[in-house]
Short mmCIF file of C-alpha atoms in Angstrom, two decimals:
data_model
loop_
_atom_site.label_atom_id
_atom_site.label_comp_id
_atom_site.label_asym_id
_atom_site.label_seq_id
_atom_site.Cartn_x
_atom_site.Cartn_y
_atom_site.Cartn_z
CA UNK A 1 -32.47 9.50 20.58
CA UNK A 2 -29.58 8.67 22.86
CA UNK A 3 -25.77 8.39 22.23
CA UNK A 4 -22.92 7.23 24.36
CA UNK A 5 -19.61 8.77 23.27
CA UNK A 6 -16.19 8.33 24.15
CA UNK A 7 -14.16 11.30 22.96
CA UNK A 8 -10.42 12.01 23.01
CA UNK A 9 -9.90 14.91 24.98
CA UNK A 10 -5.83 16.32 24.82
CA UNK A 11 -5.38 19.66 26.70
CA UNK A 12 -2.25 20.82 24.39
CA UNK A 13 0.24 19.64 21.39
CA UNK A 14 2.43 18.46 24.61
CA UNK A 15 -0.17 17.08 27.44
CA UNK A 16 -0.85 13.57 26.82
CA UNK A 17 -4.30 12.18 26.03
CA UNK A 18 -7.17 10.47 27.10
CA UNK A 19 -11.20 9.24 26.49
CA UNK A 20 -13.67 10.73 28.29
CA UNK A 21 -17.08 9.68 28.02
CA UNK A 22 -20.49 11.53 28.00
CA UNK A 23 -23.59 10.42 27.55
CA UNK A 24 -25.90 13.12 24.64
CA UNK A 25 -29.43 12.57 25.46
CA UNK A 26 -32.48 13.90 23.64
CA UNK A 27 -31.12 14.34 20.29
CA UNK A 28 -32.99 14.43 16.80
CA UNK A 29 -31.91 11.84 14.72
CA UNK A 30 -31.47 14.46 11.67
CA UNK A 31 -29.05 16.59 13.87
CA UNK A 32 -25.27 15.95 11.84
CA UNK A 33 -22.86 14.92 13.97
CA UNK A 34 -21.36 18.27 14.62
CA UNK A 35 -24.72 19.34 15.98
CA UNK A 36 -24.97 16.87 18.46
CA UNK A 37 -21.47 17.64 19.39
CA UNK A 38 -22.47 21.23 19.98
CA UNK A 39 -25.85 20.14 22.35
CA UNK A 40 -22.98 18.27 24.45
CA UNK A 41 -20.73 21.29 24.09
CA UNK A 42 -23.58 23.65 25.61
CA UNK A 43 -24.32 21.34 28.58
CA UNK A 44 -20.34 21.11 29.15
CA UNK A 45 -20.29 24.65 28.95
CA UNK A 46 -23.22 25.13 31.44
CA UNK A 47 -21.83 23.05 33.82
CA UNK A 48 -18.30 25.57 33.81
CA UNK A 49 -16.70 22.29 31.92
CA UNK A 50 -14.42 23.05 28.69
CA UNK A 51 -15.95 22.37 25.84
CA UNK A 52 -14.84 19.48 23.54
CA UNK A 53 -12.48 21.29 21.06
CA UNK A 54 -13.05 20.52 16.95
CA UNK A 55 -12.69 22.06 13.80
CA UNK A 56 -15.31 23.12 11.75
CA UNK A 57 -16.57 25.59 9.01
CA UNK A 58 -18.82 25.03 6.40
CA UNK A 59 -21.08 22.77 7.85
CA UNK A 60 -22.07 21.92 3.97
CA UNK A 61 -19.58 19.22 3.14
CA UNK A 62 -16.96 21.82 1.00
CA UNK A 63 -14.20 23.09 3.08
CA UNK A 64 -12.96 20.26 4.15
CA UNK A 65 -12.47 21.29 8.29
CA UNK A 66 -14.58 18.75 10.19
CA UNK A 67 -11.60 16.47 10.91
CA UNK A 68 -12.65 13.22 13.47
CA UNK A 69 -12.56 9.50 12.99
CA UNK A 70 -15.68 8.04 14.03
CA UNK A 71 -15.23 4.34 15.61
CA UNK A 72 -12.07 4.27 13.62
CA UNK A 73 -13.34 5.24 10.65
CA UNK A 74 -12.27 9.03 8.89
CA UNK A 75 -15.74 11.54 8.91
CA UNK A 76 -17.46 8.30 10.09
CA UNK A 77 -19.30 5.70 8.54
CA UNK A 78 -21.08 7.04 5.44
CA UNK A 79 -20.10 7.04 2.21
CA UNK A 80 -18.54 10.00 0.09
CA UNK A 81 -19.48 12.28 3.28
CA UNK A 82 -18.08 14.90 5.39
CA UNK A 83 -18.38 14.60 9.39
CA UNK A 84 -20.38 17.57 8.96
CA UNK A 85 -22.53 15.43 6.74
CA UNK A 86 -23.30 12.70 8.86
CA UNK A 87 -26.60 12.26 9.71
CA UNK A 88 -27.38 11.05 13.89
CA UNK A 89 -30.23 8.57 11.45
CA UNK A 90 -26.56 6.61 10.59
CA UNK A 91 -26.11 5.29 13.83
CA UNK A 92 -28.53 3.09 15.89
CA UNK A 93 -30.54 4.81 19.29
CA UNK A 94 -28.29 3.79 22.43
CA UNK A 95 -25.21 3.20 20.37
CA UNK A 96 -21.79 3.84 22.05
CA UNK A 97 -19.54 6.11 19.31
CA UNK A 98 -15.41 6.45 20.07
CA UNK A 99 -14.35 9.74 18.47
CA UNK A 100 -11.09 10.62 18.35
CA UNK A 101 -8.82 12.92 16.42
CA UNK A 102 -6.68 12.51 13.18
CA UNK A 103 -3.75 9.59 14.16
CA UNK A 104 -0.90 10.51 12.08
CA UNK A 105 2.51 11.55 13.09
CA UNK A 106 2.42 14.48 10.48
CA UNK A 107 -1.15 15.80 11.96
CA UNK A 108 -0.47 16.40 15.43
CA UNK A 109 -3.20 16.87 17.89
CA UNK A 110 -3.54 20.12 18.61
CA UNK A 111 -6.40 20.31 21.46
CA UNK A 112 -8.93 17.29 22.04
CA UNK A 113 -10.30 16.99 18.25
CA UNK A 114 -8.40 19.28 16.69
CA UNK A 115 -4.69 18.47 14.47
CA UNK A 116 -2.56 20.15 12.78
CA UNK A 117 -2.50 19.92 9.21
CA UNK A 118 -0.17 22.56 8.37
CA UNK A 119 1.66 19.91 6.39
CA UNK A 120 -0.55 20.05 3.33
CA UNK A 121 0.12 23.58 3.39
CA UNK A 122 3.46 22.81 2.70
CA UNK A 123 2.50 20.55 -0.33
CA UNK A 124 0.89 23.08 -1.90
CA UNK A 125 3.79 25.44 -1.43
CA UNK A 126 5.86 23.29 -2.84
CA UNK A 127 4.02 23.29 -6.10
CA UNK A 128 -0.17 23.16 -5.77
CA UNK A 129 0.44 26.46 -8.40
CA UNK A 130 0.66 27.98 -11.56
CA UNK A 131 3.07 30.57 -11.96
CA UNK A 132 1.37 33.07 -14.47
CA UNK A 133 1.53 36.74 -14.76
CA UNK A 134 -1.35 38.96 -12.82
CA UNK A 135 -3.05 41.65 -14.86
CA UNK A 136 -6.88 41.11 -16.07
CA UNK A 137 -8.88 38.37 -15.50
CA UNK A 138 -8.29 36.19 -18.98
CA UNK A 139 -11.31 36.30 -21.66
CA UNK A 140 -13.72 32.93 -21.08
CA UNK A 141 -12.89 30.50 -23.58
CA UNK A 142 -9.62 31.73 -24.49
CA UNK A 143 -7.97 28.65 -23.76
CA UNK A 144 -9.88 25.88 -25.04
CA UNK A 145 -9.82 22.60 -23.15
CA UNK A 146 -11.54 19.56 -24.13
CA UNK A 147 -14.61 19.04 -22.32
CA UNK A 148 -12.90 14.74 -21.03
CA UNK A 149 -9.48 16.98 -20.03
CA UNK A 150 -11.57 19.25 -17.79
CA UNK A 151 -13.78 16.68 -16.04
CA UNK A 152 -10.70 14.72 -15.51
CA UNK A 153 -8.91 17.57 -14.20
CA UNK A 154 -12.18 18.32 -11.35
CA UNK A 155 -12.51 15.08 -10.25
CA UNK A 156 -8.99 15.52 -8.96
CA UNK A 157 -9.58 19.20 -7.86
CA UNK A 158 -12.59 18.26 -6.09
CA UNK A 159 -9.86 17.21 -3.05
CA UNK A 160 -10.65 19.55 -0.25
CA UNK A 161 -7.60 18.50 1.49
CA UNK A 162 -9.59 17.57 4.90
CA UNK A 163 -6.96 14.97 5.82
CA UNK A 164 -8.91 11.42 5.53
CA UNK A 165 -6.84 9.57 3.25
CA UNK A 166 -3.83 10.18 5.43
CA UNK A 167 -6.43 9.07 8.90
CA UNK A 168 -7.13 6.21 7.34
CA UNK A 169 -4.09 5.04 5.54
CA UNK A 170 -2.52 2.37 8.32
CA UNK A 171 0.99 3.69 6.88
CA UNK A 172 -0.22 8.09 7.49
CA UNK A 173 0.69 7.88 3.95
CA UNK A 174 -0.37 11.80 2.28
CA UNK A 175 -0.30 10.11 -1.33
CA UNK A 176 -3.99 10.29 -2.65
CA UNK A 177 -3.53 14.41 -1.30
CA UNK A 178 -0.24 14.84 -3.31
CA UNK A 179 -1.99 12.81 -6.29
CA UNK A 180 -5.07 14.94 -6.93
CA UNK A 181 -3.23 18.37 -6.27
CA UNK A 182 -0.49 17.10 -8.77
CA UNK A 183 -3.23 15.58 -11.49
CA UNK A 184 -5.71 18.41 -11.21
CA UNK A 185 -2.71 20.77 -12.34
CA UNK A 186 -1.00 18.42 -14.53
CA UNK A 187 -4.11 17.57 -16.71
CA UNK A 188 -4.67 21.58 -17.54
CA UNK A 189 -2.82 23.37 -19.97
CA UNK A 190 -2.05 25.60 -17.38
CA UNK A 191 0.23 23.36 -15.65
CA UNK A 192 2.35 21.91 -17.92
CA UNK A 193 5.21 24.08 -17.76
CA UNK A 194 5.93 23.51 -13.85
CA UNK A 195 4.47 20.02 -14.48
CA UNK A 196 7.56 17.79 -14.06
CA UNK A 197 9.16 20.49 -11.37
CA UNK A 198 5.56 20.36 -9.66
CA UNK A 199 5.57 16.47 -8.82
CA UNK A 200 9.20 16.51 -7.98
CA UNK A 201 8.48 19.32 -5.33
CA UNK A 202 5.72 18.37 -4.28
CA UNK A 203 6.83 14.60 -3.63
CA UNK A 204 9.50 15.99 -1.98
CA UNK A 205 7.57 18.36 0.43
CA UNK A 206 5.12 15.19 1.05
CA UNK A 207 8.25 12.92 2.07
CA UNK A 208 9.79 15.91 4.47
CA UNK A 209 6.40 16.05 6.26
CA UNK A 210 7.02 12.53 7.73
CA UNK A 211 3.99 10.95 5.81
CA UNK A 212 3.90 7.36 5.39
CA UNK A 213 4.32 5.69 2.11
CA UNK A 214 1.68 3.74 -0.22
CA UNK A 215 1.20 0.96 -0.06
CA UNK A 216 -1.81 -0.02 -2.26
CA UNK A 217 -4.70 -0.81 -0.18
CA UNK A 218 -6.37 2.71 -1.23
CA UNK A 219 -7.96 3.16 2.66
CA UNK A 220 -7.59 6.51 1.47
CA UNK A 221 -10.19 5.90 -1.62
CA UNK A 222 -12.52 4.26 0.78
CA UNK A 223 -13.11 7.22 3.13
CA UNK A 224 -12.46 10.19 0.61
CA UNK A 225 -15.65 12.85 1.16
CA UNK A 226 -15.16 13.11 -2.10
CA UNK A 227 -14.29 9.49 -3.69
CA UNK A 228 -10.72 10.77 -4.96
CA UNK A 229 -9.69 7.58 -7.09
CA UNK A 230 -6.39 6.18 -5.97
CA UNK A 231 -5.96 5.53 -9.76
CA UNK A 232 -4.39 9.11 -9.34
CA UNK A 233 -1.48 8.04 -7.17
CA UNK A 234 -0.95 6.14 -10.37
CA UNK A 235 -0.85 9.03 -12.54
CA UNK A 236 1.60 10.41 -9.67
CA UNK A 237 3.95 7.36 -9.68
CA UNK A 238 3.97 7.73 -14.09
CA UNK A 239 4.59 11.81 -13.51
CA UNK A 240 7.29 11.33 -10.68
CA UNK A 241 9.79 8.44 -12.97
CA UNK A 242 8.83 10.44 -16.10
CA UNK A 243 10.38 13.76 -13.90
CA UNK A 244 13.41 11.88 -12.64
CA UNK A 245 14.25 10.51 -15.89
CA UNK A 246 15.11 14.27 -17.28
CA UNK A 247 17.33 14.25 -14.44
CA UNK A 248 19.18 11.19 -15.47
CA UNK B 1 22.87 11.74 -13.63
CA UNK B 2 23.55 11.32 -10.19
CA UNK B 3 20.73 14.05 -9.10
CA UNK B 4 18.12 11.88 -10.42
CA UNK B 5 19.62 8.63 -9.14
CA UNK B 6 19.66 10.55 -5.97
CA UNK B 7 16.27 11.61 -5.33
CA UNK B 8 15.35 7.71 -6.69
CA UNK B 9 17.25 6.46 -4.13
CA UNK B 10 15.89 9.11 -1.14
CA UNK B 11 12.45 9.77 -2.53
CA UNK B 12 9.21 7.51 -1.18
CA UNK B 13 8.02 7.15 -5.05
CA UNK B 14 11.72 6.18 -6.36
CA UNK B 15 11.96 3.66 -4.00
CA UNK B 16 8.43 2.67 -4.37
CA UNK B 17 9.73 1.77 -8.78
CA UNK B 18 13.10 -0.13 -7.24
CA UNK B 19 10.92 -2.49 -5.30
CA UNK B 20 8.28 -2.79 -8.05
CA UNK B 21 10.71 -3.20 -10.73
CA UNK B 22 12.94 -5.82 -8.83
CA UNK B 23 9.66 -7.46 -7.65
CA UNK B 24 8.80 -7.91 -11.09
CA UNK B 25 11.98 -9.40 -12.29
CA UNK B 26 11.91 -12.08 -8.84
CA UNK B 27 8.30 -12.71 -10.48
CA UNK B 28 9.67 -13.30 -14.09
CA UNK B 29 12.08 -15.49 -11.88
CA UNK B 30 9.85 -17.77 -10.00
CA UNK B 31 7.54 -18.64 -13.69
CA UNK B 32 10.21 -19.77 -15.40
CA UNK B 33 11.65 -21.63 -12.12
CA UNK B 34 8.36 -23.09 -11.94
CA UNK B 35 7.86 -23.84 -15.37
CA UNK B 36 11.49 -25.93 -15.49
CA UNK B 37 9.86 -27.68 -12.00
CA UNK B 38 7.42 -29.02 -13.92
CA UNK B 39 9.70 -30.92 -15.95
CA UNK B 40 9.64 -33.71 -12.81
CA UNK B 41 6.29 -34.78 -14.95
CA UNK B 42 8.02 -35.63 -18.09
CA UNK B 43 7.42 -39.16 -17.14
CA UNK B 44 11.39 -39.57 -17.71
CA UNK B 45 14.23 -38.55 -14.97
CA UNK B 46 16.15 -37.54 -18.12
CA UNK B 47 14.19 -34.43 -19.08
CA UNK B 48 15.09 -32.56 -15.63
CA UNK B 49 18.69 -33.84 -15.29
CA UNK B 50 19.50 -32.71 -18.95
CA UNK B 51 17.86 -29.29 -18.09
CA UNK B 52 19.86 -28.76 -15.28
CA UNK B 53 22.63 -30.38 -16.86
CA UNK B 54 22.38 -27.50 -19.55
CA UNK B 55 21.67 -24.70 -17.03
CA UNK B 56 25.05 -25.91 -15.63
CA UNK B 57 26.97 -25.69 -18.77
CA UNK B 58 26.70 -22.27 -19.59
CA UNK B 59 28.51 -21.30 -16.47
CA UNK B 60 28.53 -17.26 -17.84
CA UNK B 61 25.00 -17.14 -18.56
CA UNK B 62 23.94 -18.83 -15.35
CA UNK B 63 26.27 -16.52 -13.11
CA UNK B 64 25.08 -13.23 -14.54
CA UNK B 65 21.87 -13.84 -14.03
CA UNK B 66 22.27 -15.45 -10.41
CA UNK B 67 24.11 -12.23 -9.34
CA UNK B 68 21.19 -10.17 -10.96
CA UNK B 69 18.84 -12.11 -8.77
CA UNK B 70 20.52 -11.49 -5.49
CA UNK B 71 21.05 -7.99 -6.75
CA UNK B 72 17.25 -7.62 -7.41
CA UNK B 73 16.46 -9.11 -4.07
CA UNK B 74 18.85 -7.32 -1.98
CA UNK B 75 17.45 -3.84 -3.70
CA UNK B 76 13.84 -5.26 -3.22
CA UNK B 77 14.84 -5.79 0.65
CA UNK B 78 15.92 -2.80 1.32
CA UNK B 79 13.61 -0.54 -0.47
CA UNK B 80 10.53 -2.08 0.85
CA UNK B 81 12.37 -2.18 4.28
CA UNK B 82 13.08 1.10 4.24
CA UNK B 83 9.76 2.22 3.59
CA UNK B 84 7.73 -0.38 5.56
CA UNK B 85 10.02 1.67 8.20
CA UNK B 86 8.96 5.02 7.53
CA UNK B 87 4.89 3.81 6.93
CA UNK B 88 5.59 2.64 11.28
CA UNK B 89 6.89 6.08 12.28
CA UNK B 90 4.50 7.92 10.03
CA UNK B 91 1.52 6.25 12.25
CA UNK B 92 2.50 5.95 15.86
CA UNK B 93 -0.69 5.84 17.30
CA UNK B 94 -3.60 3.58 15.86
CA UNK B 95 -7.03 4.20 16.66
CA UNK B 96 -8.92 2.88 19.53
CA UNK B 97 -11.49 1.40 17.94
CA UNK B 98 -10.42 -0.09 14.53
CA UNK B 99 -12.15 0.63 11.69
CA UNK B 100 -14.32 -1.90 9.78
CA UNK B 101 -11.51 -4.31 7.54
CA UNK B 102 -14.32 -4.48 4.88
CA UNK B 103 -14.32 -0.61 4.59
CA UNK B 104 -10.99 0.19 4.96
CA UNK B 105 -10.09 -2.87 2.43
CA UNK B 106 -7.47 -4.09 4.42
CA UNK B 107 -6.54 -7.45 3.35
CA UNK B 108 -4.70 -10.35 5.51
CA UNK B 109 -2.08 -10.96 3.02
CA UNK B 110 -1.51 -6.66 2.03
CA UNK B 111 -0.86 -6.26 6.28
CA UNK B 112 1.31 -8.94 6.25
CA UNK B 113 3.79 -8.20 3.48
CA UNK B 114 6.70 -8.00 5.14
CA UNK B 115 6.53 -11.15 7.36
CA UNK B 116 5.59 -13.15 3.91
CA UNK B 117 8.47 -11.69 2.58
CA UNK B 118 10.67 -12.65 5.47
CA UNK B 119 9.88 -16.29 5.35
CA UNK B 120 9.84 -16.46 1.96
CA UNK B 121 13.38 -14.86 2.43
CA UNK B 122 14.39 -17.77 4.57
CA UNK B 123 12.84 -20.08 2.58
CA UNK B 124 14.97 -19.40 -0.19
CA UNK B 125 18.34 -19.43 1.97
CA UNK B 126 17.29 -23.11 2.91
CA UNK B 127 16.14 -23.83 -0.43
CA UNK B 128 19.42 -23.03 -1.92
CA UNK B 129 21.90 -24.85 0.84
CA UNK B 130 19.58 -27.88 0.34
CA UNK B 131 19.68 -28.03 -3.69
CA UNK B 132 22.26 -25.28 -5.21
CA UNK B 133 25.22 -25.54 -2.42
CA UNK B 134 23.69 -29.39 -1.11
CA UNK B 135 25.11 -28.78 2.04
CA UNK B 136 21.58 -30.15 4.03
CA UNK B 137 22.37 -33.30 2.36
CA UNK B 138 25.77 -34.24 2.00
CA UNK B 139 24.43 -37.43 -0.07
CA UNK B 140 23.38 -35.03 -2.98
CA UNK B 141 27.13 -34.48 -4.37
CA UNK B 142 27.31 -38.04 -5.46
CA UNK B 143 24.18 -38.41 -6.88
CA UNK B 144 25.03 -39.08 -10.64
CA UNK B 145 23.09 -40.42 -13.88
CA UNK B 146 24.07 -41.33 -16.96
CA UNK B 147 21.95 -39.73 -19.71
CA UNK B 148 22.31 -39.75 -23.15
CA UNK B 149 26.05 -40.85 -22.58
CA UNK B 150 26.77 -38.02 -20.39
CA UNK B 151 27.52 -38.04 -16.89
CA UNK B 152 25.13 -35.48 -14.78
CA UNK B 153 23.97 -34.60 -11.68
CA UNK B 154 20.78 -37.05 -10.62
CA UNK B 155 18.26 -33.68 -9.90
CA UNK B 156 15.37 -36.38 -10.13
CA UNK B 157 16.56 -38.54 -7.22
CA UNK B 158 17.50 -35.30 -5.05
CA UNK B 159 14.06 -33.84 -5.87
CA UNK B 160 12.53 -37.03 -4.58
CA UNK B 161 14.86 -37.65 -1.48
CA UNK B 162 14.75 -34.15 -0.54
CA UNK B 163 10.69 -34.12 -0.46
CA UNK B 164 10.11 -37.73 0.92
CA UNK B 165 11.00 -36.00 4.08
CA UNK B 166 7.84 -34.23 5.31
CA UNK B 167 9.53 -31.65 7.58
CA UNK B 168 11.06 -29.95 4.20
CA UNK B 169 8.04 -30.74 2.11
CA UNK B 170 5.83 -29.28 4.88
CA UNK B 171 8.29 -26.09 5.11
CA UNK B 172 8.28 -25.78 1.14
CA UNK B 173 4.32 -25.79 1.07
CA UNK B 174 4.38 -23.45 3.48
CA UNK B 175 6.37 -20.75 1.68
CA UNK B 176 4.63 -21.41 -1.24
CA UNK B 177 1.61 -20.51 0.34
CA UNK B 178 2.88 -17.35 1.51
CA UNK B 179 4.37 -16.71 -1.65
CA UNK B 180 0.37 -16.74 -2.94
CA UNK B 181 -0.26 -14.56 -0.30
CA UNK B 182 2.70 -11.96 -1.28
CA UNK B 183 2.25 -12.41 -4.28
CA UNK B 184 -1.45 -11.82 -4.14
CA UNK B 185 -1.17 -8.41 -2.94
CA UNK B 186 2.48 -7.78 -4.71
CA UNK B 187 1.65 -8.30 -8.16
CA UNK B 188 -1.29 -5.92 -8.35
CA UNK B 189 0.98 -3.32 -6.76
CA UNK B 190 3.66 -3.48 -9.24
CA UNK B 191 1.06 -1.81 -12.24
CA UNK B 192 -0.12 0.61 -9.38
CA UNK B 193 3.60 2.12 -8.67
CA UNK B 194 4.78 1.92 -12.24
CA UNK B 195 1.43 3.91 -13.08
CA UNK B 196 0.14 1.41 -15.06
CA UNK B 197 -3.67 1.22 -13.21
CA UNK B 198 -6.77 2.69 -13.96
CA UNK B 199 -10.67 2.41 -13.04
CA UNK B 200 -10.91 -0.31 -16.27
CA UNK B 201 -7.63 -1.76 -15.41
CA UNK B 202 -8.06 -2.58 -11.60
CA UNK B 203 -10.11 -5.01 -12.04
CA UNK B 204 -8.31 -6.91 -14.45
CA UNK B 205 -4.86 -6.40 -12.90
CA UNK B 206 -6.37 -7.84 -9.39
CA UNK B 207 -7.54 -11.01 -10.72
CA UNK B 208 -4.67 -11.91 -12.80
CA UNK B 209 -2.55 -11.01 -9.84
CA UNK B 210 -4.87 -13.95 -8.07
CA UNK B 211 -4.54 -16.18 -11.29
CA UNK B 212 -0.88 -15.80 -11.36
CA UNK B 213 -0.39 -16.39 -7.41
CA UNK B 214 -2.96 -19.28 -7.50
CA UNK B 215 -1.32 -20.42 -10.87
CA UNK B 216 2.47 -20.15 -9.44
CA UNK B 217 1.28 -21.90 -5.61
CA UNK B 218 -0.21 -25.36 -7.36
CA UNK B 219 2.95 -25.10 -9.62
CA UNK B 220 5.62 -25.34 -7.45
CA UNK B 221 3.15 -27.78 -4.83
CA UNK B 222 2.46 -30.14 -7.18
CA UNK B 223 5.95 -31.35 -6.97
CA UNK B 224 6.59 -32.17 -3.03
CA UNK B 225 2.35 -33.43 -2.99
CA UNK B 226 3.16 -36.20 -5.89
CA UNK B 227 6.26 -37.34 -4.08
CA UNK B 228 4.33 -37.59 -0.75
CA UNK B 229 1.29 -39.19 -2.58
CA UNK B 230 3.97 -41.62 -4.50
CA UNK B 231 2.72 -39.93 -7.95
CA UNK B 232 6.86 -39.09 -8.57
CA UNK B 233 8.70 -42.21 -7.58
CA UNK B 234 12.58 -43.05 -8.15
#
């Protein structure tokens, strides 16, 4: 199968951008998209050209790395999937695909395909944590959580903080992020000592990063590898008044 | 105190509550607005004017809670400003090719909330020089009834002047319909910021966001259609 692409190609953090396009012939229509980015990749680098630039790790869908919008759309047109875990049998023989990087003023392009997400670093610094004491590894079972507590708490862990919500969201809003690192620790006994310090920090460290704000058309939900509910930027909007009002 | 007012007043989420809490009370506003509109259909001028009339009389009651409104929507202004602000810097570079609306569930009426908003905004300003200040039409100061013995204001006759002219009635149906469309979008939002939405919820908060918009547009329509259709007549 055949695919025309147009891909953003950005030499630095300061050079300006641009599409170039390139046509990937022969490919196997259950390559993932990173594969057929890395037959075009070997031809460019054949022909002495540089290589289109992208991040990637896993390849299995988990780490959350394989950052591109696909014809607008964050890790591309499937559902509940990775870029890594897009399938060339998802788009039609011949088609023309525009890939471009992250667009968010918080994620700036780095090289080509590549951004910088160091701000969700900074979330998590703020208060993605529980402070407890090192030593041994605690007994299994000591602390007993409810089996609905826990299940609640992984959906919102399973975040792998890849970016998409804040791609997608027309406002670069990080709030879906901040929601399920704030939930996942605020729904564990674990976490409710730094609970109402957490969201306050960590709201704080969002705003600071020059993210966008919500505003409730859950883009972010739509594109989520891992169909993070926006019902937890909820949860975060009940946690954040419930932390100012000690302060009142 | 004042650190938690503070962070309210800088943070995205605190001003996210100011605009859903003073968008709730403008909603609370425009029922009961619309619900004393509908008195035009008693059938009898006399059941409007005396409302007004008694509006009117509690001069107290009627100025605290006009100077909560404009309070409510001069907070609601500038919070969603503000952050409609921030949402354009955070994103100063779309994509090339958009992504599918349908996907993405980007709506007409949630991209075009604060446009809506702004005519809605002038809307009112009109609204109130034409019936509150009656400065569009001189004529409306000495409009008077009799009712009940009591000399009062003829709201009746203004309501009917006012929309026998199809340039205002055309501009009122037209801010009614983007009140729908604010509305629409703005009344599901309020349960999402206050934290009151969930999976079971959703569902049930988006359609009686729709009922209530729907509900509130044929409302506040009825009134300028039956005086162009000659249903309300003087």
């Amino acid at each position: 199968m055949k695919l025309h692409l147009r891909v953003w190609r950005q030499k630095s953090k300061e050079s300006g951008g641009h599409f170039e396009t390139y046509e990937a012939e022969g490919l196997n229509p259950n390559m993932s998209f990173l594969e057929m980015l890395d037959v075009v990749n070997d031809r460019l680098t054949q022909e002495g050209k540089e290589p289109i630039a992208f991040d990637h790790d896993c390849r299995e869908g988990i780490c959350g790395s394989c950052a591109m919008a696909i014809n607008g759309e964050p890790h591309g047109p499937n559902k509940g999937a990775t870029t890594c875990q897009v399938y060339l049998r998802s788009f039609k023989d011949g088609e023309t695909l525009t890939v471009e990087p992250w667009r968010a003023k918080a994620f700036p392009v780095l090289k080509d395909l590549v951004t910088d997400r160091s701000a969700f670093d900074r979330i998590i610094q703020a208060g993605g944590f529980v402070s407890v004491n090192t030593g041994q590894a605690p007994d299994a079972n000591a602390m007993p959580i409810g089996k609905e507590e826990a299940e609640k708490a992984f959906d919102a862990a399973h975040c792998i903080g890849c970016g998409a919500c804040v791609a997608a969201c027309r406002n670069g809003s990080a709030m879906l992020f901040a929601a399920a690192k704030v939930s996942h620790l605020g729904l564990l006994p674990q976490g409710q000592p730094e609970r109402a310090e957490r969201v306050r920090k960590m709201v704080e460290a969002m705003d600071a990063a020059g993210f966008g704000n919500c505003s409730n058309q859950y883009a972010c939900e739509a594109v989520c590898p891992k169909e993070i509910s926006a019902d937890w930027i909820a949860r975060m909007n009940r946690d954040y008044a419930l932390s100012l009002a000690q302060k009142l | 105190m004042t650190q938690g007012i503070s962070m309210m007043i800088r943070s995205s989420i605190g001003r996210k509550w100011i605009a859903a809490i003073t968008g709730l009370l403008m909603i609370g506003f425009v029922v009961v607005h619309m619900l004393g509109n509908l008195q035009m259909f008693a059938g009898t001028p006399d059941k409007i004017n005396q409302y007004a009339h008694l509006l009117k009389s509690m001069p107290g009651v009627l100025w605290a809670f006009r100077l909560g409104l404009i309070a409510a929507t001069g907070l609601h202004i500038w919070a969603t400003l503000s952050l409609a602000r921030e949402n354009r810097m955070a994103k100063p570079q779309g994509y090339a090719v958009a992504g599918r609306k349908s996907r993405l569930q980007v709506t007409l009426t949630s991209a075009t909330m604060v446009i809506s908003g702004s005519i809605i905004l002038g809307f009112v300003i009109f609204h109130l020089l034409h019936f509150t200040v009656q400065m569009v039409d001189r004529s409306y100061l000495s409009m008077q009834t009799v009712s009940g013995g009591v000399t009062m204001p003829d709201v009746y006759r203004m309501v009917i002047t006012g929309f026998s002219n199809p340039w205002i009635s055309g501009f009122y149906l037209l801010a009614m319909a983007l009140l729908f469309s604010h509305l629409r979008h703005g009344a599901a939002s309020v349960f999402q910021t206050l934290g009151v939405r969930d999976r079971h919820l959703a569902k049930i908060i988006g359609t009686g966001a729709w009922i209530l918009a729907v509900a509130l547009f044929l409302g506040f329509a009825a009134i300028p259609i039956a005086v162009l259709t000659g249903a309300l007549r003087p």
